N, CA and C atoms as an extended XYZ file, in Angstrom:
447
Properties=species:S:1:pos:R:3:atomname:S:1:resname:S:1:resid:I:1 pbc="F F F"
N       -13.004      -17.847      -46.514 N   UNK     1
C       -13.431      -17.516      -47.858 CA  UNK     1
C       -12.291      -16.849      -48.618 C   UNK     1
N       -11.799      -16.011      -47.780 N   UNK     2
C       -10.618      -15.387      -48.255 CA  UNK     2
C        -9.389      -16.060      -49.160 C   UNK     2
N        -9.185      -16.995      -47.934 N   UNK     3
C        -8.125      -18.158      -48.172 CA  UNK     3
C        -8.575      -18.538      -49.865 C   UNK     3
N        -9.580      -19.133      -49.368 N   UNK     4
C       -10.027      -20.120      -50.602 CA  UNK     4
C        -9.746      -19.354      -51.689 C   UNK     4
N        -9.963      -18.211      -51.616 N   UNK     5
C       -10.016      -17.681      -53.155 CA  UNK     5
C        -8.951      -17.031      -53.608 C   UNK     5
N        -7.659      -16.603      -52.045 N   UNK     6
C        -6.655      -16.463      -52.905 CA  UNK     6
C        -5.966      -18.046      -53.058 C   UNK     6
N        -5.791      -19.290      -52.597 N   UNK     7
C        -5.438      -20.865      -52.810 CA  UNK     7
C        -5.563      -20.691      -54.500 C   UNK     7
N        -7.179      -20.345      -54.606 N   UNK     8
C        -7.552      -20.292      -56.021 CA  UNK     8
C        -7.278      -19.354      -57.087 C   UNK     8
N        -6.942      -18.570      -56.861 N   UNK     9
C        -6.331      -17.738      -57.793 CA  UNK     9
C        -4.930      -18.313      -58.293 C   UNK     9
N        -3.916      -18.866      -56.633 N   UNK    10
C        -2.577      -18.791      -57.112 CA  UNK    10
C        -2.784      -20.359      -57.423 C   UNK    10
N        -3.658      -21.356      -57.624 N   UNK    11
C        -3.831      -23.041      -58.492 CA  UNK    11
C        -4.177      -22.158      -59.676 C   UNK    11
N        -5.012      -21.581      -59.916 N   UNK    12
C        -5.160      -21.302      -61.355 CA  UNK    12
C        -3.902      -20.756      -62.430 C   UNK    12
N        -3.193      -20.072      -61.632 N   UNK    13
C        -2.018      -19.466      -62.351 CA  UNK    13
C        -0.681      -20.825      -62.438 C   UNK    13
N        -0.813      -21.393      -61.395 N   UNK    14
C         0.143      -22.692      -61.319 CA  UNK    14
C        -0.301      -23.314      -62.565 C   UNK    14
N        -1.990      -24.106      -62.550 N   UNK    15
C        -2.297      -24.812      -63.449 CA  UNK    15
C        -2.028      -24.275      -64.710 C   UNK    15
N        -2.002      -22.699      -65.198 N   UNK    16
C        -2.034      -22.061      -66.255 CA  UNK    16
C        -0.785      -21.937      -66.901 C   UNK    16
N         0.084      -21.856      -65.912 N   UNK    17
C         1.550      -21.928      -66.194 CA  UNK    17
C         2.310      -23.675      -66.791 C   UNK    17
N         1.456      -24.694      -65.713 N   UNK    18
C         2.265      -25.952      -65.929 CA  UNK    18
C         1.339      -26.341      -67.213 C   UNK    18
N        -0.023      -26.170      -67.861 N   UNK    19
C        -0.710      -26.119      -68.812 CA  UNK    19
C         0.118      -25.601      -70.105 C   UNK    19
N         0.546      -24.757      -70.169 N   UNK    20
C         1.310      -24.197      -71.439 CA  UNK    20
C         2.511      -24.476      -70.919 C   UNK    20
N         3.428      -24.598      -70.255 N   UNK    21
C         4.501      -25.494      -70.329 CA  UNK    21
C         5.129      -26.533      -71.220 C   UNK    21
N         3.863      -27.601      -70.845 N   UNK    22
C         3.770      -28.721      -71.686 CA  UNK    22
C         3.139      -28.765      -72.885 C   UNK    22
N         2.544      -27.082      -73.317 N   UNK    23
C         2.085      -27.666      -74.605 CA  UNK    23
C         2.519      -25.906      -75.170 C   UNK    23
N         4.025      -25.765      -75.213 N   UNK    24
C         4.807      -24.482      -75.084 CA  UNK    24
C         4.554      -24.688      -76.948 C   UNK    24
N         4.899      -26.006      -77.415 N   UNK    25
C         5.448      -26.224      -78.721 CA  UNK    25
C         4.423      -25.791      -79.597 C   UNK    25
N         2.534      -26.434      -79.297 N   UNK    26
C         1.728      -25.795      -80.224 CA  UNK    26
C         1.704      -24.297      -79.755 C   UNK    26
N         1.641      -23.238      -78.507 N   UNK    27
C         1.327      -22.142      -79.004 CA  UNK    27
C         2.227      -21.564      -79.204 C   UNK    27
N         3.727      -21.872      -79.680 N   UNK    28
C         4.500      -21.457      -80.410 CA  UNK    28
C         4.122      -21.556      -81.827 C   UNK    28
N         3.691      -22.751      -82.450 N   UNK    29
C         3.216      -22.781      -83.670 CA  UNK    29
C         2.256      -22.080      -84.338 C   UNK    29
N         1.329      -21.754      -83.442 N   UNK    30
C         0.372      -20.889      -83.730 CA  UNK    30
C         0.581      -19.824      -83.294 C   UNK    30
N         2.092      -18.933      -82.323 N   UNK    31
C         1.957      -17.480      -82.524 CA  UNK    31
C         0.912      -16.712      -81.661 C   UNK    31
N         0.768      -18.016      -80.581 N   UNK    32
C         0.263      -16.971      -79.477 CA  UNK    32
C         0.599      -17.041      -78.376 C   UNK    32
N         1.928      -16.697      -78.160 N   UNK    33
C         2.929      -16.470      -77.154 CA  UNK    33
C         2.208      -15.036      -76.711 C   UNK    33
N         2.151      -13.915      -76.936 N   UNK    34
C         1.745      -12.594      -76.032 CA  UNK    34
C         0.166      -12.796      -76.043 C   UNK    34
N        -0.613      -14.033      -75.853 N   UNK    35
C        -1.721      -13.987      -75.326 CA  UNK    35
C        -1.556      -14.889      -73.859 C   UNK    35
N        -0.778      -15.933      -74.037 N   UNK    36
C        -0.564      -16.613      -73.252 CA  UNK    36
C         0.108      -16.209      -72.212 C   UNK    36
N         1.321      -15.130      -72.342 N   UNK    37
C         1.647      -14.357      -71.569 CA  UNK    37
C         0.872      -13.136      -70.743 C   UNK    37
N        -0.359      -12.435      -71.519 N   UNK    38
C        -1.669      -11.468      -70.925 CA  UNK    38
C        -2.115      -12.531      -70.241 C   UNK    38
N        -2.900      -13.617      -70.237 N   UNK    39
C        -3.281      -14.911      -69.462 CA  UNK    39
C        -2.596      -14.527      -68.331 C   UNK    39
N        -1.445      -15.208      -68.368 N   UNK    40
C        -0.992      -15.866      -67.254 CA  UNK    40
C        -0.316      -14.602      -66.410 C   UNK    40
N        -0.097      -13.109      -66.737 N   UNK    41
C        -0.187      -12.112      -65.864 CA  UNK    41
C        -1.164      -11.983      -65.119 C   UNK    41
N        -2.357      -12.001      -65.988 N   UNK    42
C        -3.468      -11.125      -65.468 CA  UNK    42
C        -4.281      -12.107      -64.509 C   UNK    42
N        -3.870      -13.905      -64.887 N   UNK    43
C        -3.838      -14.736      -63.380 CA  UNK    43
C        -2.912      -14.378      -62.116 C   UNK    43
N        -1.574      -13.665      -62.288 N   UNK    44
C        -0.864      -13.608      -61.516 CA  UNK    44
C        -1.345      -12.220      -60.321 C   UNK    44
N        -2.213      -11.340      -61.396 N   UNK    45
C        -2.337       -9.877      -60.404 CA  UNK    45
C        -3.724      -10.365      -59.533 C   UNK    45
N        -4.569      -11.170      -59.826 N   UNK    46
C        -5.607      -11.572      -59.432 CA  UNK    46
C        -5.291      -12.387      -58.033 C   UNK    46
N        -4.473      -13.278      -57.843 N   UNK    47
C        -3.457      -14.070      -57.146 CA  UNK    47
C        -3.444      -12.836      -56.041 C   UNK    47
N        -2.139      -12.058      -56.678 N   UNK    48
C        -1.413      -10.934      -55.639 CA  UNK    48
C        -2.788       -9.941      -55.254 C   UNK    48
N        -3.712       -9.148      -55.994 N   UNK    49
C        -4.751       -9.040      -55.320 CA  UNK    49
C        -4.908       -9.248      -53.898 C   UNK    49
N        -5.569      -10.813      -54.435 N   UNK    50
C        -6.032      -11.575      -53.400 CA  UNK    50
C        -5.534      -11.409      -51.885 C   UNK    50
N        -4.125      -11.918      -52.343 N   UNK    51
C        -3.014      -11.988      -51.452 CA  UNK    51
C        -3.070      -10.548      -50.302 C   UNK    51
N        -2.942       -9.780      -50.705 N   UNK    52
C        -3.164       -8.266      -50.180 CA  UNK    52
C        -4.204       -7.794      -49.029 C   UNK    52
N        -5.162       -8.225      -49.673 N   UNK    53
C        -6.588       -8.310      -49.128 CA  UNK    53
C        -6.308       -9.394      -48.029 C   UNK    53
N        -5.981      -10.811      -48.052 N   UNK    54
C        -5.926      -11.636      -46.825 CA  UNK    54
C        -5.075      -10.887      -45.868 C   UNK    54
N        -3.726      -10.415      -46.536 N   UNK    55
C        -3.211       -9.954      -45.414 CA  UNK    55
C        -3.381       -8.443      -44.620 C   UNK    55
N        -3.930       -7.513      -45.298 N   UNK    56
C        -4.731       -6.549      -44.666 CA  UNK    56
C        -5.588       -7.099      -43.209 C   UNK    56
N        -6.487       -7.686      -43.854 N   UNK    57
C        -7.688       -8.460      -42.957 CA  UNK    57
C        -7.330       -9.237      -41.728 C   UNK    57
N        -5.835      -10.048      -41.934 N   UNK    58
C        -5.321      -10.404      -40.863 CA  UNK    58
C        -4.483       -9.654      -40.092 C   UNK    58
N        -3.969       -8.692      -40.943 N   UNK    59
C        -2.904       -7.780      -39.868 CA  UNK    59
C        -3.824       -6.668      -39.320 C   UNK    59
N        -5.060       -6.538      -40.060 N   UNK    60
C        -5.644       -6.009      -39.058 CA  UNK    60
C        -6.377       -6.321      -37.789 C   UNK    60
N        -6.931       -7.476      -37.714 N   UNK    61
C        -7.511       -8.476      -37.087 CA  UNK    61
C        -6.529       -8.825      -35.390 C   UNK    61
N        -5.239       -8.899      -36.191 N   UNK    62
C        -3.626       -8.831      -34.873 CA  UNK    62
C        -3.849       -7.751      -34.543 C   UNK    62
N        -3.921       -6.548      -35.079 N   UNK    63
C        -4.068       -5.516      -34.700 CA  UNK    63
C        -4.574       -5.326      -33.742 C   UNK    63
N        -5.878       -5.453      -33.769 N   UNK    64
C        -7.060       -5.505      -32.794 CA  UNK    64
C        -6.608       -5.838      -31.753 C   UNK    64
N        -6.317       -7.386      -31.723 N   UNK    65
C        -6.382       -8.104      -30.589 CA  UNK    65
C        -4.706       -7.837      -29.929 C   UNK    65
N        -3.954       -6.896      -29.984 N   UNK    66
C        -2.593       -6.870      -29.495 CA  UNK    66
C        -3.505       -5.311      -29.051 C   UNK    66
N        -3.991       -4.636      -29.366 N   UNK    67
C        -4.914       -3.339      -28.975 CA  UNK    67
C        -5.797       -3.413      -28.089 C   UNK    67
N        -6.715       -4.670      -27.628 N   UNK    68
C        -6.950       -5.005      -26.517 CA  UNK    68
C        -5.940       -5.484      -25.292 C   UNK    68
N        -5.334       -6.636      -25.954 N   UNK    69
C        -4.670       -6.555      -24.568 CA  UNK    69
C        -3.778       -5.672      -24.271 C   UNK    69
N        -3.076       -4.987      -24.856 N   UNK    70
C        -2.131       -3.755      -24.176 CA  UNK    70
C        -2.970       -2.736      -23.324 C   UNK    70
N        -4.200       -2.319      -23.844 N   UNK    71
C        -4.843       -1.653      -23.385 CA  UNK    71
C        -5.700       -1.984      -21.719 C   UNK    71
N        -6.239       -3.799      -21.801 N   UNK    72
C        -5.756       -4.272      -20.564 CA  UNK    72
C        -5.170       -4.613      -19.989 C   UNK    72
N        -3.877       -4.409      -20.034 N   UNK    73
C        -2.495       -4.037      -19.425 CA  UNK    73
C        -2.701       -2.944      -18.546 C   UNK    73
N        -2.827       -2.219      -19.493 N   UNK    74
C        -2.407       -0.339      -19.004 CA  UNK    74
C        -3.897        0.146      -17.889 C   UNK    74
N        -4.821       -0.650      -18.171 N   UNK    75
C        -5.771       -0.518      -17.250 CA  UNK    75
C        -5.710       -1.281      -15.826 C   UNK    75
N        -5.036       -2.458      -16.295 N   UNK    76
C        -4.606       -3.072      -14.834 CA  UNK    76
C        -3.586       -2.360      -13.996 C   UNK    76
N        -2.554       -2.042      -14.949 N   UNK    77
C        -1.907       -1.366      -14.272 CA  UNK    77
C        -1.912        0.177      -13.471 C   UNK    77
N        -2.850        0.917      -14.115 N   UNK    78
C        -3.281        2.098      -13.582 CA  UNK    78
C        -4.229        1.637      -12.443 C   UNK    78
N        -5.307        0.988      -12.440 N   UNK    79
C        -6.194        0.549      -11.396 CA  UNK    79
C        -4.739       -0.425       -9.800 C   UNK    79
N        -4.033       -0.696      -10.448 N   UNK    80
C        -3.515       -1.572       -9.040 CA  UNK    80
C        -2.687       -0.284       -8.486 C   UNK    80
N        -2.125        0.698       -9.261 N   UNK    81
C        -1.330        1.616       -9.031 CA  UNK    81
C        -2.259        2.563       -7.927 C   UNK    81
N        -3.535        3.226       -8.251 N   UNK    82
C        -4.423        3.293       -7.749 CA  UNK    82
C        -4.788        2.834       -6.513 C   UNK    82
N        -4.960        1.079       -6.690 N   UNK    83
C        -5.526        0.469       -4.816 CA  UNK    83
C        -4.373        0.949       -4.305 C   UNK    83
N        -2.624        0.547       -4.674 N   UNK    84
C        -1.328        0.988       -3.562 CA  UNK    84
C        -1.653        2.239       -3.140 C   UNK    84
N        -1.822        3.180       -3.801 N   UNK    85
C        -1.893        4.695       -3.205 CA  UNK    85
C        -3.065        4.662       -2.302 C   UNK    85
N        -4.698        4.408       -2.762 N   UNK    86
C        -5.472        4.453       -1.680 CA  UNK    86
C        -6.021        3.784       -0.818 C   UNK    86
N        -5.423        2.060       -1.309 N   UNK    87
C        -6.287        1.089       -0.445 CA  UNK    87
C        -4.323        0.404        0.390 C   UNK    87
N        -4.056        1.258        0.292 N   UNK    88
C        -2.843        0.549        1.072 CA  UNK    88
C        -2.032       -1.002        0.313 C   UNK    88
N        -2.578       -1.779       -0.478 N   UNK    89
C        -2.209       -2.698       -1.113 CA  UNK    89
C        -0.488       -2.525       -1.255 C   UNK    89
N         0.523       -3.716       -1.363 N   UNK    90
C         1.471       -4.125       -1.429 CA  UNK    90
C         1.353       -4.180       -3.155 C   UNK    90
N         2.941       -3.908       -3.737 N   UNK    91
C         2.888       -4.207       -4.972 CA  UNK    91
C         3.168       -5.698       -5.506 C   UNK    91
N         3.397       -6.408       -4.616 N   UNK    92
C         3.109       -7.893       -4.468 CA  UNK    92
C         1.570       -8.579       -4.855 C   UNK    92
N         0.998       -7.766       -3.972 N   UNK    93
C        -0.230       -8.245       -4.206 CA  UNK    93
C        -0.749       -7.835       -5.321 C   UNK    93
N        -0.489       -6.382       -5.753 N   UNK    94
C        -1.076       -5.800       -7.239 CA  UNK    94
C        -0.605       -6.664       -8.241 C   UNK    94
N         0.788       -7.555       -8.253 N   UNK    95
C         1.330       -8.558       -9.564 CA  UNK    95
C         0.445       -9.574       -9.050 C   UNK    95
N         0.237      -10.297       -7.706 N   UNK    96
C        -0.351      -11.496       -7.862 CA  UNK    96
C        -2.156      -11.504       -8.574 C   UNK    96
N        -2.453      -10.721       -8.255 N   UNK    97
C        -3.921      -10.417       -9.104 CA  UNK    97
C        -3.629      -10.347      -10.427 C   UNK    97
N        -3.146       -9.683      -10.755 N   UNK    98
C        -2.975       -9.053      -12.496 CA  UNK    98
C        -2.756      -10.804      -13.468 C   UNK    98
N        -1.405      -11.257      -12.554 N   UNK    99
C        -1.338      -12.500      -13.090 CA  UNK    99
C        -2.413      -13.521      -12.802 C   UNK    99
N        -2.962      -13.538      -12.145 N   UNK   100
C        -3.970      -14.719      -12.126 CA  UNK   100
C        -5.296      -14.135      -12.728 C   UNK   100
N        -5.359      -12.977      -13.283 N   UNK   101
C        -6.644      -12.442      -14.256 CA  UNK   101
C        -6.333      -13.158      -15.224 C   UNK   101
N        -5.191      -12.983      -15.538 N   UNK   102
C        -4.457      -12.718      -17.016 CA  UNK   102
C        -4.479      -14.554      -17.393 C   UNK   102
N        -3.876      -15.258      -16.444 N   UNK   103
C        -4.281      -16.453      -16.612 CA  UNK   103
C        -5.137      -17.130      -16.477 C   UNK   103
N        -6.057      -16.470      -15.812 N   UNK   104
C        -7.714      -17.527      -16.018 CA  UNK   104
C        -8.273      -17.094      -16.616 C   UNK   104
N        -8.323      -15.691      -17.696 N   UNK   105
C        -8.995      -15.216      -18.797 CA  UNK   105
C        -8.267      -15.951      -19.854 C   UNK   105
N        -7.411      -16.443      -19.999 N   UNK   106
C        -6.586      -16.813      -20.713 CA  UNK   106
C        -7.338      -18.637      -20.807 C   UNK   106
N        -7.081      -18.683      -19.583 N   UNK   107
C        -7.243      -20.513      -19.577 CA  UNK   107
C        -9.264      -20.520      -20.039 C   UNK   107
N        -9.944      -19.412      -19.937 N   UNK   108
C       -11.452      -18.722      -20.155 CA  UNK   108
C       -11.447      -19.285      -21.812 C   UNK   108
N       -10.646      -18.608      -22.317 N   UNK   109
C       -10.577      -18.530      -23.501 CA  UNK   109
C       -10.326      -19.485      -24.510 C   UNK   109
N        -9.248      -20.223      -23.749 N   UNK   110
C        -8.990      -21.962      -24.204 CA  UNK   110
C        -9.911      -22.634      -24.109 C   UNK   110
N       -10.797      -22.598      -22.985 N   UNK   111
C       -11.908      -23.766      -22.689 CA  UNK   111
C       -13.013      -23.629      -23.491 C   UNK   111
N       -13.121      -22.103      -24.172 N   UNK   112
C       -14.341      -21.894      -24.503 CA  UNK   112
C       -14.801      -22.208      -25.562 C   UNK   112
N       -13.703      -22.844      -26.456 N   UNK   113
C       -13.843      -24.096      -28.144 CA  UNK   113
C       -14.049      -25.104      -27.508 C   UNK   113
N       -14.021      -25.797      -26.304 N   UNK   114
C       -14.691      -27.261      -25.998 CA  UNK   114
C       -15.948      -26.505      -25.693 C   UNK   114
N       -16.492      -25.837      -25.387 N   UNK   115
C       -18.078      -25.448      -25.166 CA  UNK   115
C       -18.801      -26.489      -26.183 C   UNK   115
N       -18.852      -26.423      -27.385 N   UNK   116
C       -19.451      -26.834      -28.167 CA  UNK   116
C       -19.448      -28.369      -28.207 C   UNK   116
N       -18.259      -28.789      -27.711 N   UNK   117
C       -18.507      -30.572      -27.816 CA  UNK   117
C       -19.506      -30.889      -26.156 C   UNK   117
N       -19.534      -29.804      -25.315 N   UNK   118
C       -20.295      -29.867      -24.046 CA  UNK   118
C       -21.816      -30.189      -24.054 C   UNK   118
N       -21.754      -28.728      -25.183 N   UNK   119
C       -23.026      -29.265      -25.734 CA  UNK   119
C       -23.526      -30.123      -26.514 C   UNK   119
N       -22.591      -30.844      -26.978 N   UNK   120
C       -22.997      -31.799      -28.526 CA  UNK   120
C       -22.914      -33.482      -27.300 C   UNK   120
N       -22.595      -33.155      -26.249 N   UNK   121
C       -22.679      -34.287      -25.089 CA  UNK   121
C       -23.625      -34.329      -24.694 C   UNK   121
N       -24.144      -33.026      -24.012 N   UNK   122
C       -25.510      -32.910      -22.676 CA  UNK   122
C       -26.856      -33.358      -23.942 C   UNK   122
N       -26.781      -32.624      -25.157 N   UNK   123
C       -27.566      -33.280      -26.347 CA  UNK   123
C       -27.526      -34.531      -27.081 C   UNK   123
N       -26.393      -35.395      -26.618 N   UNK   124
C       -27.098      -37.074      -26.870 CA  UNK   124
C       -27.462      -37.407      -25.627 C   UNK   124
N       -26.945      -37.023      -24.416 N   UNK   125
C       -27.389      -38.077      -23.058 CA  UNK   125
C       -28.710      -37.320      -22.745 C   UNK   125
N       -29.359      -36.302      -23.642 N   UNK   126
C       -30.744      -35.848      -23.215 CA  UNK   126
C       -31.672      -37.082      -23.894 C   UNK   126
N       -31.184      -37.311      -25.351 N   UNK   127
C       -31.875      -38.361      -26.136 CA  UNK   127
C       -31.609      -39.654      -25.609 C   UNK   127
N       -30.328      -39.713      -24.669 N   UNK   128
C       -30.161      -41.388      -24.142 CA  UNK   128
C       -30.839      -41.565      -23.036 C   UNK   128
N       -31.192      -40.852      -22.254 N   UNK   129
C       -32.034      -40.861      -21.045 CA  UNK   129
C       -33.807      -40.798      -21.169 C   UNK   129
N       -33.904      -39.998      -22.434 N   UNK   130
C       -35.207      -40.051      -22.550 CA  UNK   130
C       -35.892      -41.209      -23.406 C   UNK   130
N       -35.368      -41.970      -24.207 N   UNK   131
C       -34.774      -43.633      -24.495 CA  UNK   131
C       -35.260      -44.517      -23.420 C   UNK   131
N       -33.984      -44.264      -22.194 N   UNK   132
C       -34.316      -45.396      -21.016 CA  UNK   132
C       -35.390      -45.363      -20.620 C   UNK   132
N       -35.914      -43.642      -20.315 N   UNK   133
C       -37.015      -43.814      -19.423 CA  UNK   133
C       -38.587      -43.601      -19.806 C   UNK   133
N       -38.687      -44.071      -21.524 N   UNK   134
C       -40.073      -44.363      -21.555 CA  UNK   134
C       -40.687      -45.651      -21.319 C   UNK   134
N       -41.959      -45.015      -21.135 N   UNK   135
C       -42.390      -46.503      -21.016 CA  UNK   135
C       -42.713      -47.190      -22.479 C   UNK   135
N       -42.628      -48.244      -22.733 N   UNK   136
C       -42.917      -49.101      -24.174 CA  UNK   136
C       -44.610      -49.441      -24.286 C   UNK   136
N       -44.605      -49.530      -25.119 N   UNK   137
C       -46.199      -49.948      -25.610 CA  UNK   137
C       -46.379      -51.164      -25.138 C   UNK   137
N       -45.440      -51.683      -25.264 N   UNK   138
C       -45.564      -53.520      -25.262 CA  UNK   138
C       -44.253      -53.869      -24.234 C   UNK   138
N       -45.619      -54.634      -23.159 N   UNK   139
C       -44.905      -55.071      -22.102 CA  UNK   139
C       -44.644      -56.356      -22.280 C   UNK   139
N       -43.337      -56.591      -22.150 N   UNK   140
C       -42.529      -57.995      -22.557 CA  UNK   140
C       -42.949      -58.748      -21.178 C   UNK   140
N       -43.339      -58.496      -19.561 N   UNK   141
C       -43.714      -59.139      -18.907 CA  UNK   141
C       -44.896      -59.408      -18.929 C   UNK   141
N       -46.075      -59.208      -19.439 N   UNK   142
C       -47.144      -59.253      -19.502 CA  UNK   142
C       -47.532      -61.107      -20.367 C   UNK   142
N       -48.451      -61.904      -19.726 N   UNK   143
C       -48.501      -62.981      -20.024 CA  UNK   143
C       -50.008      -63.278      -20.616 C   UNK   143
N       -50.457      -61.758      -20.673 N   UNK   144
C       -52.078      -62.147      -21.239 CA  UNK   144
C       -51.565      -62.232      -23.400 C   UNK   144
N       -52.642      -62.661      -23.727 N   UNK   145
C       -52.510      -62.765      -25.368 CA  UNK   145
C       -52.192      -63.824      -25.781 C   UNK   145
N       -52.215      -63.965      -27.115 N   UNK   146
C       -52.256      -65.036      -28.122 CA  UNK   146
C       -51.022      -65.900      -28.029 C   UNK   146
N       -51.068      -67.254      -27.672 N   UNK   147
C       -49.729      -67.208      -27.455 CA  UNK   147
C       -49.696      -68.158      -28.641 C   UNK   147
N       -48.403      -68.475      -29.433 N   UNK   148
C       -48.372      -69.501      -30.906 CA  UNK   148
C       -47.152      -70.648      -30.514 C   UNK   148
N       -48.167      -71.854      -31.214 N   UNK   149
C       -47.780      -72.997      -30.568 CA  UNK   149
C       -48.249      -74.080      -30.173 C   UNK   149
């Protein structure tokens, strides 16, 4: 939504700009050069606005998510630091865990936008199966009835 409306702010100021461009000569004639100029500012702060606001929203958004994972970092790493001291663990073994969290939450996370075509599958072959296996009103082997001819 964001997008869209700063896209739209900064087409409106484009269009507003290449609009009086090409027709620079009548509002010169008519002497309204410092309206056309209030215009096409007050499209431009609306624009930058915009602009501000998307990127707040996204740098905060990075924010977040560079704030989780550092933070499960620092928890993995305190917890494996932890098993070496009391469960005897090798620091070999504390990297080989950490990395294979880190990559199957990871590979978790990739898979989890095909979810939806999983389901948009198991929901036609529910309708294609339940298709095959009714029975029909009208039995095509059946030799009783009217026959024409």
């Amino acid at each position: 939504m964001k997008k869209e409306l700063s896209s739209s702010f900064s087409s409106s100021a484009v269009g507003f700009r290449n609009h009086n461009r090409t027709t620079a000569n009548q509002v010169a004639s008519f002497t309204g050069d410092k309206q056309v100029v209030i215009k096409y500012a007050k499209s431009l702060v609306d624009a930058y606005k915009s602009g501000i606001q998307e990127g707040l929203a996204t740098g905060f958004g990075f924010g977040v998510i560079l704030c989780v994972i550092f933070c499960t970092y620092s928890l993995a790493t305190w917890f494996g630091a932890k098993m070496i001291l009391t469960k005897g663990y090798t620091g070999g073994d504390v990297l080989n865990v950490l990395i294979a969290v880190l990559i199957g939450s990871m590979s978790l996370g990739q898979a989890s936008t095909y979810m939806t075509a999983f389901a948009a599958g198991q929901e036609a072959a529910f309708k294609m199966f339940e298709t095959i296996n009714r029975k029909p009103e009208i039995d095509a082997n059946d030799i009783k009835g009217k026959k024409i001819g």
